[in-house]
CSV table of C-alpha atoms in Angstrom, one decimal:
chain,number,residue,atom,x,y,z
E,1,SER,CA,112.2,230.9,170.3
E,2,LEU,CA,112.0,228.3,167.6
E,3,TYR,CA,114.4,226.3,169.7
E,4,ASN,CA,111.9,226.0,172.3
E,5,SER,CA,108.8,225.9,170.2
E,6,SER,CA,108.6,222.1,169.8
E,7,ASP,CA,110.1,218.7,170.6
E,8,PHE,CA,109.9,217.6,167.3
E,9,ILE,CA,112.3,219.8,165.0
E,10,ASN,CA,114.3,218.4,162.2
E,11,LEU,CA,117.7,219.8,161.0
E,12,ARG,CA,118.3,220.0,157.4
E,13,LYS,CA,121.3,221.0,155.1
E,14,ARG,CA,121.1,220.3,151.5
E,15,GLY,CA,118.8,217.2,151.6
E,16,THR,CA,120.2,215.8,154.8
E,17,VAL,CA,118.0,215.5,157.7
E,18,THR,CA,118.7,215.0,161.5
E,19,ALA,CA,116.3,215.3,164.4
E,20,LEU,CA,117.2,217.9,166.8
E,21,ASN,CA,118.3,216.3,170.1
E,22,LYS,CA,118.4,219.1,172.7
E,23,THR,CA,120.5,217.0,175.0
E,24,GLN,CA,123.3,217.1,172.4
E,25,MET,CA,122.7,220.7,171.0
E,26,ASN,CA,122.1,223.5,173.0
E,27,PHE,CA,120.5,226.9,171.8
E,28,GLN,CA,123.9,228.5,171.0
E,29,ASP,CA,125.0,225.4,169.0
E,30,PHE,CA,121.5,225.4,167.2
E,31,GLU,CA,121.9,229.1,166.5
E,32,HIS,CA,125.4,228.4,165.0
E,33,TYR,CA,123.7,225.7,163.0
E,34,ILE,CA,121.2,228.0,161.3
E,35,GLN,CA,123.8,230.9,160.7
E,36,GLY,CA,126.1,228.1,159.0
E,37,GLY,CA,123.7,227.6,156.3
E,38,GLY,CA,121.4,225.3,158.1
E,39,SER,CA,117.5,225.0,158.3
E,40,ALA,CA,115.1,224.3,161.2
E,41,VAL,CA,111.9,222.3,160.2
E,42,VAL,CA,108.9,222.0,162.5
E,43,SER,CA,106.0,220.1,161.8
E,44,ILE,CA,102.6,221.7,162.7
E,45,VAL,CA,100.8,219.0,164.3
E,46,ASP,CA,99.0,220.6,167.1
E,47,GLU,CA,100.5,224.0,167.4
E,48,VAL,CA,97.8,226.4,168.6
E,49,ALA,CA,99.0,229.3,166.5
E,50,PHE,CA,98.6,227.4,163.3
E,51,MET,CA,95.5,225.3,164.1
E,52,GLN,CA,92.7,227.6,163.0
E,53,LEU,CA,94.3,228.2,159.6
E,54,LYS,CA,94.7,224.5,159.4
E,55,TYR,CA,91.1,223.8,159.9
E,56,ASP,CA,90.1,226.7,157.8
E,57,LEU,CA,92.2,225.5,154.7
E,58,GLU,CA,91.1,222.0,155.1
E,59,ARG,CA,87.4,223.1,155.0
E,60,LEU,CA,88.0,225.5,151.8
E,61,PHE,CA,89.9,222.9,150.1
E,62,GLU,CA,87.9,219.9,151.4
E,63,VAL,CA,91.3,217.9,151.8
E,64,GLU,CA,93.5,217.2,154.5
E,65,THR,CA,96.6,219.3,155.0
E,66,CYS,CA,100.2,219.0,156.4
E,67,MET,CA,102.2,222.0,157.4
E,68,ASN,CA,105.7,222.7,158.3
E,69,VAL,CA,107.5,226.1,159.0
E,70,TYR,CA,111.0,226.3,157.6
E,71,HIS,CA,113.5,228.6,159.3
E,72,SER,CA,116.8,229.0,157.5
E,73,GLY,CA,120.2,230.7,157.7
E,74,PRO,CA,122.2,232.6,155.0
E,75,LYS,CA,122.3,230.8,151.5
E,76,ALA,CA,120.6,228.0,153.0
E,77,VAL,CA,119.0,225.0,151.0
E,78,ALA,CA,116.9,222.6,153.2
E,79,LEU,CA,116.0,220.3,150.5
E,80,ASN,CA,117.8,219.7,147.2
E,81,ARG,CA,115.5,220.0,144.0
E,82,HIS,CA,112.6,217.5,144.5
E,83,TYR,CA,108.9,217.2,143.9
E,84,ASP,CA,106.0,216.5,146.0
E,85,SER,CA,103.0,213.9,145.5
E,86,TYR,CA,100.6,216.6,146.6
E,87,ASP,CA,100.0,220.2,145.9
E,88,VAL,CA,101.8,222.7,148.1
E,89,LEU,CA,101.2,226.4,149.0
E,90,VAL,CA,104.0,228.3,150.2
E,91,LEU,CA,103.4,231.4,152.5
E,92,GLN,CA,106.6,233.6,153.1
E,93,LEU,CA,106.7,234.9,156.6
E,94,ASP,CA,110.1,236.8,157.0
E,95,GLY,CA,113.0,237.4,154.8
E,96,ASN,CA,113.5,236.7,151.2
E,97,LYS,CA,113.4,233.2,149.6
E,98,ASP,CA,114.6,232.4,146.1
E,99,TRP,CA,112.6,229.7,144.5
E,100,GLU,CA,113.2,227.9,141.4
E,101,TYR,CA,110.8,225.3,139.7
E,102,LEU,CA,110.5,223.3,136.5
E,103,VAL,CA,107.9,224.4,134.1
E,104,ASP,CA,108.6,222.0,131.4
E,105,THR,CA,111.1,219.4,130.8
E,106,ASP,CA,114.1,221.7,130.6
E,107,THR,CA,112.9,225.2,131.8
E,108,TRP,CA,113.5,226.4,135.2
E,109,VAL,CA,111.9,229.6,136.4
E,110,ASN,CA,113.2,231.6,139.3
E,111,THR,CA,111.4,234.0,141.4
E,112,THR,CA,111.9,235.6,144.9
E,113,LEU,CA,109.2,235.5,147.7
E,114,LEU,CA,108.9,238.5,149.9
E,115,PRO,CA,107.1,238.4,153.3
E,116,GLY,CA,103.5,238.1,152.6
E,117,ASP,CA,104.0,236.3,149.2
E,118,LEU,CA,102.2,233.1,148.3
E,119,LEU,CA,103.6,230.6,146.0
E,120,TYR,CA,101.2,227.4,144.5
E,121,VAL,CA,103.6,224.4,143.5
E,122,PRO,CA,101.3,221.9,141.9
E,123,LYS,CA,102.2,218.1,142.8
E,124,GLY,CA,104.8,216.6,140.6
E,125,VAL,CA,106.6,220.0,139.9
E,126,PHE,CA,110.3,219.9,140.7
E,127,HIS,CA,111.3,222.8,142.8
E,128,ALA,CA,113.9,224.2,145.4
E,129,ALA,CA,114.4,227.1,147.5
E,130,THR,CA,117.6,229.3,148.8
E,131,THR,CA,117.8,232.0,151.3
E,132,ALA,CA,118.0,235.1,149.2
E,133,ASP,CA,121.3,237.0,149.0
E,134,GLY,CA,121.6,239.4,151.8
E,135,PHE,CA,119.4,237.7,154.4
E,136,SER,CA,120.6,236.3,157.4
E,137,SER,CA,117.7,234.1,157.7
E,138,THR,CA,114.4,233.4,156.4
E,139,THR,CA,111.0,231.6,157.4
E,140,HIS,CA,108.3,230.3,155.4
E,141,LEU,CA,105.3,228.1,155.9
E,142,THR,CA,104.4,225.0,153.7
E,143,ILE,CA,101.0,223.8,153.5
E,144,GLY,CA,100.4,220.4,151.8
E,145,LEU,CA,97.0,219.5,150.3
E,146,LEU,CA,96.8,216.0,150.6
E,147,ASP,CA,94.7,214.0,148.3
């Protein structure tokens, strides 16, 4: 399970962040947090399942990468509208996620990612994501292309 996948899991809800402390939050409480609209974020540092992808992308783009898996409950917003200082690729893994991003000073575009979809978010572009209506959870991978 995601709960047991790493000792470094951050809990996020609408921009707040708290490190998961497994001595204070058991698996049942963790599930309740997710189902209550929370998100769990796992940074991919040395996770075997993603390391080959990380190495391949670094060779392809000739930059270092940072990778995070976001698992979110219903109507969850892990991060409020924000921008990153590097380009980001988003790979939707499970469930549907609604994304919004700013295309000029006052025009927001909305799109829904389905499993297998890939979204490119250029550095400096404001964006945010929400679990799509009708889904009890959603999971995506972010890949930051560091300069």
